[in-house]
Short mmCIF file of C-alpha atoms in Angstrom, two decimals:
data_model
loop_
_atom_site.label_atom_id
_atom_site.label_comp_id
_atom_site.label_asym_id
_atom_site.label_seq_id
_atom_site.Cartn_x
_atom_site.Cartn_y
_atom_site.Cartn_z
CA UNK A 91 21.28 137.48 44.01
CA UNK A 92 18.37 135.56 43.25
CA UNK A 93 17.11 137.68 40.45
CA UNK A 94 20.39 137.08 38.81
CA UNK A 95 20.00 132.81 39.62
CA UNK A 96 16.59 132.46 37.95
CA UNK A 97 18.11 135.02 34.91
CA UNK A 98 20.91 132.63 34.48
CA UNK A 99 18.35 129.69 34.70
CA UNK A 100 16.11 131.13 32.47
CA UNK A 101 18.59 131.90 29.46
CA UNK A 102 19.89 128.01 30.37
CA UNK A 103 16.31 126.95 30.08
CA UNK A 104 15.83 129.01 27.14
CA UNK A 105 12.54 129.77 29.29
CA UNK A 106 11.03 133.53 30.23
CA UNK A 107 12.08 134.04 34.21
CA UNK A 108 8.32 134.55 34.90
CA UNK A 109 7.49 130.64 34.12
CA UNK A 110 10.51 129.61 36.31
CA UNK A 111 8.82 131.84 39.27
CA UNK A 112 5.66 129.95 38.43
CA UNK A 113 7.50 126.65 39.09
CA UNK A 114 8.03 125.08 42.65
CA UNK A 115 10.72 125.64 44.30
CA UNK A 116 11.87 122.06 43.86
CA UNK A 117 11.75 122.72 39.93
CA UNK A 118 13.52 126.24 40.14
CA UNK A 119 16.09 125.17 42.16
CA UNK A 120 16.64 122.62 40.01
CA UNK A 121 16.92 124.56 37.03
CA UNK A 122 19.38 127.08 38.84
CA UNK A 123 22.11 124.18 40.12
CA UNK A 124 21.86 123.25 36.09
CA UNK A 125 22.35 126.39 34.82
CA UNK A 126 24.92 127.48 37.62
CA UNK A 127 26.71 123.87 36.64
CA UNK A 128 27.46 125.05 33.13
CA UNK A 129 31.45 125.99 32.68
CA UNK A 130 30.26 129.41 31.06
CA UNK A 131 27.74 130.67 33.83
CA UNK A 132 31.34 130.00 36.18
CA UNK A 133 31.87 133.90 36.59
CA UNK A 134 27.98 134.14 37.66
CA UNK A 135 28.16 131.13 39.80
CA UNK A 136 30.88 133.03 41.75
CA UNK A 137 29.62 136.36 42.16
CA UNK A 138 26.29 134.76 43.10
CA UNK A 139 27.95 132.62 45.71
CA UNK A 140 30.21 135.45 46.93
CA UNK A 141 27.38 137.65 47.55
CA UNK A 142 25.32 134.68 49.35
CA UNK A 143 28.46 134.03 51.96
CA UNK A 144 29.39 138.23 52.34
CA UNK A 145 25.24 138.75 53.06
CA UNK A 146 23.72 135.81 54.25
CA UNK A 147 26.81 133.72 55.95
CA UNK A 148 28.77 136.23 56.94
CA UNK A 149 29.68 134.79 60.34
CA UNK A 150 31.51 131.47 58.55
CA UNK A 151 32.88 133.86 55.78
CA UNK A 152 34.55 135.74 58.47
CA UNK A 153 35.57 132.42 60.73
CA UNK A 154 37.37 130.94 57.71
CA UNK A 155 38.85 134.29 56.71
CA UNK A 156 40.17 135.08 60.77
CA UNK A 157 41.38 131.14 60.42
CA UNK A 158 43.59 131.60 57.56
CA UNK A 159 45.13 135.00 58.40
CA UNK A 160 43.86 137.09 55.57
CA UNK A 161 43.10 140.46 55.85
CA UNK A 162 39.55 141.63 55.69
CA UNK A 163 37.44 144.34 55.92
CA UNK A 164 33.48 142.64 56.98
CA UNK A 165 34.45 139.75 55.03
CA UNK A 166 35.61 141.44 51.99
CA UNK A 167 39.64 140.87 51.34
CA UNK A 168 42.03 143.52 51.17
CA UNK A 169 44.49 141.81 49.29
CA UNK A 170 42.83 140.97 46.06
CA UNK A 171 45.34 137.91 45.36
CA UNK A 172 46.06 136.23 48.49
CA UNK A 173 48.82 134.02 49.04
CA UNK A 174 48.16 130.58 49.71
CA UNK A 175 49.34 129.41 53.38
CA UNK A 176 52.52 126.63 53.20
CA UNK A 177 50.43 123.27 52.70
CA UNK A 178 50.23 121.75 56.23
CA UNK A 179 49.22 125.20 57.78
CA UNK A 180 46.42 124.99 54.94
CA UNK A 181 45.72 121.33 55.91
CA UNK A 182 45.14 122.21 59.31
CA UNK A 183 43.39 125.12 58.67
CA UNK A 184 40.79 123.33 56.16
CA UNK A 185 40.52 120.31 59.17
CA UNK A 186 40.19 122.68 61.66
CA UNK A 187 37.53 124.92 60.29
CA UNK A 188 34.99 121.94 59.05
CA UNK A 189 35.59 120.10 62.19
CA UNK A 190 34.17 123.45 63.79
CA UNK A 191 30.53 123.01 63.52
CA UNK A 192 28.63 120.56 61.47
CA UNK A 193 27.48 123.13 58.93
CA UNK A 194 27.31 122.14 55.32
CA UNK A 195 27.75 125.86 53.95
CA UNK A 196 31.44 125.50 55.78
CA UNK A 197 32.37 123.17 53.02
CA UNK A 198 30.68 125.02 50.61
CA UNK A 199 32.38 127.80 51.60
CA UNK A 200 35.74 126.15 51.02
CA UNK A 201 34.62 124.90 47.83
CA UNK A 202 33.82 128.65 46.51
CA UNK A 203 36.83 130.23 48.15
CA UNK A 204 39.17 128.14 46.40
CA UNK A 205 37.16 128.32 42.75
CA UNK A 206 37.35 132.08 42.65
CA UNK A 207 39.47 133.24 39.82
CA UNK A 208 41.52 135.88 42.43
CA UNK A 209 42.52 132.68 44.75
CA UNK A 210 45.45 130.64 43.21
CA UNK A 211 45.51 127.80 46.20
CA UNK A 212 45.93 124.29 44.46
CA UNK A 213 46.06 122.80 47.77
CA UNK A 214 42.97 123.95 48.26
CA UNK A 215 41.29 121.82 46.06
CA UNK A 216 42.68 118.61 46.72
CA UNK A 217 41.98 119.27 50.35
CA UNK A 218 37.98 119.93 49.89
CA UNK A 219 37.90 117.00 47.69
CA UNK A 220 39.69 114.61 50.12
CA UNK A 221 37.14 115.93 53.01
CA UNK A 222 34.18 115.15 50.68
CA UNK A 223 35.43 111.37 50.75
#
């Protein structure tokens, strides 16, 4: 996952990914949220984020997954184009699950979820944007 973030950052950078490793990690990161930013590194952003939340999150992967009723298997879906819940059961869902623990991946979370190309949920959206405010 992270060889693939400074790859992406590199090719944004038009840099070689050893003089990003070279960089602190104030100035890599950096370079990574640009390069991840970019509308045509949006399939990498989400496969990099996916893996992050399925490894290294799993536990608020899961919670979110459990809170919406989708089927699972360790936090990977069975169903690979879920339906989106009826807007207030979404609502409360999305209130619900942030109001859980005061955990900033949990919005993340929310915010990747709903940007993956296999998740049609509109709603979604609107609701991570009006929690933001």
């Amino acid at each position: 996952m992270f060889s693939q973030a400074i790859q992406a950052a590199s090719i944004a950078t038009k840099s070689r990914p050893q003089y990003l490793l070279r960089q602190p990690l104030e100035k890599r990161a950096a370079a990574v949220r640009r390069a991840l930013a970019r509308v045509a590194s949006a399939p990498m952003a989400e496969e990099i984020l996916a893996a992050y939340f399925v490894e290294c999150r799993k536990e608020v992967l899961v919670a979110w997954l459990d809170r919406v009723g989708l089927a699972h298997e360790d936090g990977v879906l069975k169903d690979e184009h879920p339906k989106c819940p009826a807007k207030t059961k979404l609502t409360q869902h999305v209130k619900g699950f942030l109001a859980e623990a005061k955990d900033p991946d949990r919005a993340l979370l929310l915010s990747a979820f709903g940007a993956q190309s296999a998740i049609d949920w509109p709603a979604l959206d609107g609701l991570v944007e009006a929690a933001k405010a």
